[in-house]
């Protein structure tokens, strides 16, 4: 059932709009019209998958980032068939959570490696697609490239000192209350400011800063345990878990992939 917005509407408005939306949904010739819109966005990956987690709709950005020249090369394939194995398995695990449990994935911070092995940050959303009886029949998702913060944003200067502190002190324990105190605002206010400017919560920015530092260090010769400690993790296993959640790869596999090896 198509839902209509209801803020400040009376019942007649709601029924009229719901009827109009229902009519469009029933008579729409191409239910995948969104593909054409998402083809215009070079910084957004868009896809629809079936119950088996195979691509049935993709946009041009996803096609290019997978190194293909035609969308048909992606269609009918699961992520583990078109991405490096450990990346693909991570995406497939996410898909199973959505398809089997109807679980939404919202603003999942992820570090991707593109075909050039260039790293890029994104925020991923996935939602289940339901039939008229409410059964899950597939999923839709987007991954948005993390935008460069707008330093001219009127609130940027209010959080600049916080960002600087995170970048300098990511190896230390960082409490949100302590960060908020730097600019003399509440934790809730700090979270709102960060979200407006970076599209990230303070916790996500801390994770991003630590994982970026770890990724740089993994190009050197330090052990994974040494890198974990240098990036603010006292527990080696906790670091490895967070790194894999964020990148889809273990630290060792990431190191091998960046060096041009197989994973």
PDB file of C-alpha atoms in Angstrom, residues 13-169:
ATOM      1  CA  UNK A  13      -6.337  15.460   1.890  1.00  0.00           C
ATOM      2  CA  UNK A  14      -4.764  12.184   2.987  1.00  0.00           C
ATOM      3  CA  UNK A  15      -7.335  10.074   1.120  1.00  0.00           C
ATOM      4  CA  UNK A  16      -7.055  12.173  -2.052  1.00  0.00           C
ATOM      5  CA  UNK A  17      -3.253  11.995  -2.128  1.00  0.00           C
ATOM      6  CA  UNK A  18      -3.190   8.292  -1.250  1.00  0.00           C
ATOM      7  CA  UNK A  19      -5.576   7.654  -4.129  1.00  0.00           C
ATOM      8  CA  UNK A  20      -3.419   9.624  -6.560  1.00  0.00           C
ATOM      9  CA  UNK A  21      -0.281   7.783  -5.464  1.00  0.00           C
ATOM     10  CA  UNK A  22      -2.048   4.429  -5.729  1.00  0.00           C
ATOM     11  CA  UNK A  23      -3.194   5.229  -9.264  1.00  0.00           C
ATOM     12  CA  UNK A  24       0.340   6.147 -10.321  1.00  0.00           C
ATOM     13  CA  UNK A  25       1.723   2.974  -8.744  1.00  0.00           C
ATOM     14  CA  UNK A  26      -0.809   0.807 -10.581  1.00  0.00           C
ATOM     15  CA  UNK A  27      -0.466   2.468 -13.984  1.00  0.00           C
ATOM     16  CA  UNK A  28       3.275   3.153 -14.046  1.00  0.00           C
ATOM     17  CA  UNK A  29       4.740   1.619 -17.195  1.00  0.00           C
ATOM     18  CA  UNK A  30       8.289   1.370 -15.844  1.00  0.00           C
ATOM     19  CA  UNK A  31       8.531   0.631 -12.099  1.00  0.00           C
ATOM     20  CA  UNK A  32      12.322   1.007 -12.342  1.00  0.00           C
ATOM     21  CA  UNK A  33      12.244   4.615 -13.531  1.00  0.00           C
ATOM     22  CA  UNK A  34      14.578   5.539 -10.651  1.00  0.00           C
ATOM     23  CA  UNK A  35      17.440   3.879 -12.509  1.00  0.00           C
ATOM     24  CA  UNK A  36      17.368   6.698 -15.081  1.00  0.00           C
ATOM     25  CA  UNK A  37      17.533   9.315 -12.333  1.00  0.00           C
ATOM     26  CA  UNK A  38      20.346   7.613 -10.451  1.00  0.00           C
ATOM     27  CA  UNK A  39      22.322   7.287 -13.695  1.00  0.00           C
ATOM     28  CA  UNK A  40      22.802  11.059 -13.477  1.00  0.00           C
ATOM     29  CA  UNK A  41      24.528  10.898 -10.070  1.00  0.00           C
ATOM     30  CA  UNK A  42      28.221  10.127 -10.322  1.00  0.00           C
ATOM     31  CA  UNK A  43      28.629  10.106  -6.534  1.00  0.00           C
ATOM     32  CA  UNK A  44      25.786   7.672  -5.758  1.00  0.00           C
ATOM     33  CA  UNK A  45      25.659   3.912  -6.328  1.00  0.00           C
ATOM     34  CA  UNK A  46      22.093   2.581  -6.771  1.00  0.00           C
ATOM     35  CA  UNK A  47      20.902  -1.006  -7.061  1.00  0.00           C
ATOM     36  CA  UNK A  48      17.944  -3.367  -6.692  1.00  0.00           C
ATOM     37  CA  UNK A  49      18.495  -7.055  -5.884  1.00  0.00           C
ATOM     38  CA  UNK A  50      16.240 -10.095  -5.934  1.00  0.00           C
ATOM     39  CA  UNK A  51      15.636 -12.539  -3.075  1.00  0.00           C
ATOM     40  CA  UNK A  52      18.878 -14.348  -3.898  1.00  0.00           C
ATOM     41  CA  UNK A  53      20.840 -11.105  -3.579  1.00  0.00           C
ATOM     42  CA  UNK A  54      21.489 -10.824  -7.333  1.00  0.00           C
ATOM     43  CA  UNK A  55      21.501  -7.477  -9.121  1.00  0.00           C
ATOM     44  CA  UNK A  56      18.390  -6.816 -11.200  1.00  0.00           C
ATOM     45  CA  UNK A  57      18.771  -3.027 -11.542  1.00  0.00           C
ATOM     46  CA  UNK A  58      22.010  -1.005 -11.307  1.00  0.00           C
ATOM     47  CA  UNK A  59      22.998   2.531 -12.148  1.00  0.00           C
ATOM     48  CA  UNK A  60      25.887   3.677 -14.301  1.00  0.00           C
ATOM     49  CA  UNK A  61      28.067   4.611 -11.317  1.00  0.00           C
ATOM     50  CA  UNK A  62      28.000   1.052  -9.946  1.00  0.00           C
ATOM     51  CA  UNK A  63      28.740  -0.337 -13.404  1.00  0.00           C
ATOM     52  CA  UNK A  64      31.799   1.891 -13.816  1.00  0.00           C
ATOM     53  CA  UNK A  65      33.127   1.267 -10.295  1.00  0.00           C
ATOM     54  CA  UNK A  66      32.974  -2.468 -10.902  1.00  0.00           C
ATOM     55  CA  UNK A  67      35.060  -1.975 -14.056  1.00  0.00           C
ATOM     56  CA  UNK A  68      32.341  -2.929 -16.551  1.00  0.00           C
ATOM     57  CA  UNK A  69      31.272  -1.264 -19.792  1.00  0.00           C
ATOM     58  CA  UNK A  70      27.702  -2.555 -19.867  1.00  0.00           C
ATOM     59  CA  UNK A  71      25.116  -2.931 -17.105  1.00  0.00           C
ATOM     60  CA  UNK A  72      24.241  -6.392 -18.408  1.00  0.00           C
ATOM     61  CA  UNK A  73      27.625  -7.617 -17.142  1.00  0.00           C
ATOM     62  CA  UNK A  74      26.390  -7.019 -13.574  1.00  0.00           C
ATOM     63  CA  UNK A  75      22.793  -8.184 -13.854  1.00  0.00           C
ATOM     64  CA  UNK A  76      22.046 -11.631 -12.469  1.00  0.00           C
ATOM     65  CA  UNK A  77      25.247 -11.694 -10.409  1.00  0.00           C
ATOM     66  CA  UNK A  78      25.692 -11.561  -6.629  1.00  0.00           C
ATOM     67  CA  UNK A  79      28.219  -9.147  -5.026  1.00  0.00           C
ATOM     68  CA  UNK A  80      30.774 -11.881  -4.314  1.00  0.00           C
ATOM     69  CA  UNK A  81      30.906 -12.590  -8.057  1.00  0.00           C
ATOM     70  CA  UNK A  82      31.829  -9.044  -9.079  1.00  0.00           C
ATOM     71  CA  UNK A  83      33.836  -7.698  -6.103  1.00  0.00           C
ATOM     72  CA  UNK A  84      36.973  -9.038  -4.422  1.00  0.00           C
ATOM     73  CA  UNK A  85      35.800 -12.000  -2.373  1.00  0.00           C
ATOM     74  CA  UNK A  86      35.949 -10.482   1.110  1.00  0.00           C
ATOM     75  CA  UNK A  87      34.275  -7.263  -0.031  1.00  0.00           C
ATOM     76  CA  UNK A  88      31.573  -9.201  -1.832  1.00  0.00           C
ATOM     77  CA  UNK A  89      30.918 -11.480   1.133  1.00  0.00           C
ATOM     78  CA  UNK A  90      30.482  -8.452   3.396  1.00  0.00           C
ATOM     79  CA  UNK A  91      27.879  -6.962   1.050  1.00  0.00           C
ATOM     80  CA  UNK A  92      26.153 -10.345   0.770  1.00  0.00           C
ATOM     81  CA  UNK A  93      25.984 -10.621   4.581  1.00  0.00           C
ATOM     82  CA  UNK A  94      24.298  -7.198   4.704  1.00  0.00           C
ATOM     83  CA  UNK A  95      21.850  -8.319   2.033  1.00  0.00           C
ATOM     84  CA  UNK A  96      20.891 -11.425   4.007  1.00  0.00           C
ATOM     85  CA  UNK A  97      20.075  -9.303   7.059  1.00  0.00           C
ATOM     86  CA  UNK A  98      17.738  -7.196   4.922  1.00  0.00           C
ATOM     87  CA  UNK A  99      16.166 -10.064   2.957  1.00  0.00           C
ATOM     88  CA  UNK A 100      15.702 -12.581   5.776  1.00  0.00           C
ATOM     89  CA  UNK A 101      14.859 -10.270   8.645  1.00  0.00           C
ATOM     90  CA  UNK A 102      13.453  -7.191   6.907  1.00  0.00           C
ATOM     91  CA  UNK A 103      16.219  -5.204   8.599  1.00  0.00           C
ATOM     92  CA  UNK A 104      16.930  -1.662   7.393  1.00  0.00           C
ATOM     93  CA  UNK A 105      20.541  -0.531   7.046  1.00  0.00           C
ATOM     94  CA  UNK A 106      20.860   3.214   7.545  1.00  0.00           C
ATOM     95  CA  UNK A 107      23.928   5.422   7.154  1.00  0.00           C
ATOM     96  CA  UNK A 108      26.387   2.536   7.455  1.00  0.00           C
ATOM     97  CA  UNK A 109      29.821   4.151   7.213  1.00  0.00           C
ATOM     98  CA  UNK A 110      31.967   2.136   4.810  1.00  0.00           C
ATOM     99  CA  UNK A 111      35.374   2.409   3.162  1.00  0.00           C
ATOM    100  CA  UNK A 112      35.315   0.976  -0.352  1.00  0.00           C
ATOM    101  CA  UNK A 113      38.154   0.171  -2.722  1.00  0.00           C
ATOM    102  CA  UNK A 114      37.324   0.908  -6.347  1.00  0.00           C
ATOM    103  CA  UNK A 115      38.761  -0.885  -9.390  1.00  0.00           C
ATOM    104  CA  UNK A 116      41.853   1.343  -9.261  1.00  0.00           C
ATOM    105  CA  UNK A 117      42.307   0.262  -5.598  1.00  0.00           C
ATOM    106  CA  UNK A 118      41.641   3.896  -4.677  1.00  0.00           C
ATOM    107  CA  UNK A 119      39.863   4.048  -1.315  1.00  0.00           C
ATOM    108  CA  UNK A 120      36.640   6.030  -1.006  1.00  0.00           C
ATOM    109  CA  UNK A 121      34.247   6.643   1.903  1.00  0.00           C
ATOM    110  CA  UNK A 122      30.496   6.274   1.578  1.00  0.00           C
ATOM    111  CA  UNK A 123      27.297   5.979   3.599  1.00  0.00           C
ATOM    112  CA  UNK A 124      25.151   2.980   2.680  1.00  0.00           C
ATOM    113  CA  UNK A 125      21.386   2.511   3.036  1.00  0.00           C
ATOM    114  CA  UNK A 126      19.474  -0.676   2.210  1.00  0.00           C
ATOM    115  CA  UNK A 127      15.749  -1.334   2.546  1.00  0.00           C
ATOM    116  CA  UNK A 128      13.594  -4.430   1.968  1.00  0.00           C
ATOM    117  CA  UNK A 129      11.100  -4.350  -0.910  1.00  0.00           C
ATOM    118  CA  UNK A 130       7.661  -5.772  -0.052  1.00  0.00           C
ATOM    119  CA  UNK A 131       4.847  -7.177  -2.150  1.00  0.00           C
ATOM    120  CA  UNK A 132       1.179  -6.318  -1.535  1.00  0.00           C
ATOM    121  CA  UNK A 133       0.957  -8.993   1.179  1.00  0.00           C
ATOM    122  CA  UNK A 134       3.954  -7.566   3.028  1.00  0.00           C
ATOM    123  CA  UNK A 135       6.395 -10.305   2.018  1.00  0.00           C
ATOM    124  CA  UNK A 136      10.003  -9.405   1.248  1.00  0.00           C
ATOM    125  CA  UNK A 137      10.674  -9.847  -2.476  1.00  0.00           C
ATOM    126  CA  UNK A 138      14.007  -8.058  -2.817  1.00  0.00           C
ATOM    127  CA  UNK A 139      15.954  -5.049  -1.624  1.00  0.00           C
ATOM    128  CA  UNK A 140      16.992  -1.616  -2.835  1.00  0.00           C
ATOM    129  CA  UNK A 141      20.055   0.302  -1.780  1.00  0.00           C
ATOM    130  CA  UNK A 142      22.238   3.315  -2.312  1.00  0.00           C
ATOM    131  CA  UNK A 143      25.795   4.164  -1.319  1.00  0.00           C
ATOM    132  CA  UNK A 144      26.516   7.894  -1.240  1.00  0.00           C
ATOM    133  CA  UNK A 145      30.053   9.181  -1.462  1.00  0.00           C
ATOM    134  CA  UNK A 146      30.880  11.089   1.675  1.00  0.00           C
ATOM    135  CA  UNK A 147      30.922  14.717   0.653  1.00  0.00           C
ATOM    136  CA  UNK A 148      33.701  17.159   1.404  1.00  0.00           C
ATOM    137  CA  UNK A 149      32.653  19.285   4.418  1.00  0.00           C
ATOM    138  CA  UNK A 150      31.550  22.814   3.644  1.00  0.00           C
ATOM    139  CA  UNK A 151      34.017  24.981   5.521  1.00  0.00           C
ATOM    140  CA  UNK A 152      31.910  28.055   4.755  1.00  0.00           C
ATOM    141  CA  UNK A 153      28.940  26.551   6.583  1.00  0.00           C
ATOM    142  CA  UNK A 154      27.962  29.005   9.354  1.00  0.00           C
ATOM    143  CA  UNK A 155      28.408  26.371  12.057  1.00  0.00           C
ATOM    144  CA  UNK A 156      31.686  24.980  10.726  1.00  0.00           C
ATOM    145  CA  UNK A 157      33.850  27.157  12.944  1.00  0.00           C
ATOM    146  CA  UNK A 158      31.896  25.984  15.981  1.00  0.00           C
ATOM    147  CA  UNK A 159      33.056  22.410  15.422  1.00  0.00           C
ATOM    148  CA  UNK A 160      36.423  23.044  13.742  1.00  0.00           C
ATOM    149  CA  UNK A 161      38.225  22.752  17.070  1.00  0.00           C
ATOM    150  CA  UNK A 162      36.457  19.458  17.773  1.00  0.00           C
ATOM    151  CA  UNK A 163      37.478  18.056  14.390  1.00  0.00           C
ATOM    152  CA  UNK A 164      41.042  19.211  14.945  1.00  0.00           C
ATOM    153  CA  UNK A 165      41.070  17.554  18.358  1.00  0.00           C
ATOM    154  CA  UNK A 166      39.832  14.248  16.907  1.00  0.00           C
ATOM    155  CA  UNK A 167      42.479  14.369  14.183  1.00  0.00           C
ATOM    156  CA  UNK A 168      45.253  15.022  16.703  1.00  0.00           C
ATOM    157  CA  UNK A 169      44.076  12.705  19.464  1.00  0.00           C
TER     158      UNK A 169
END
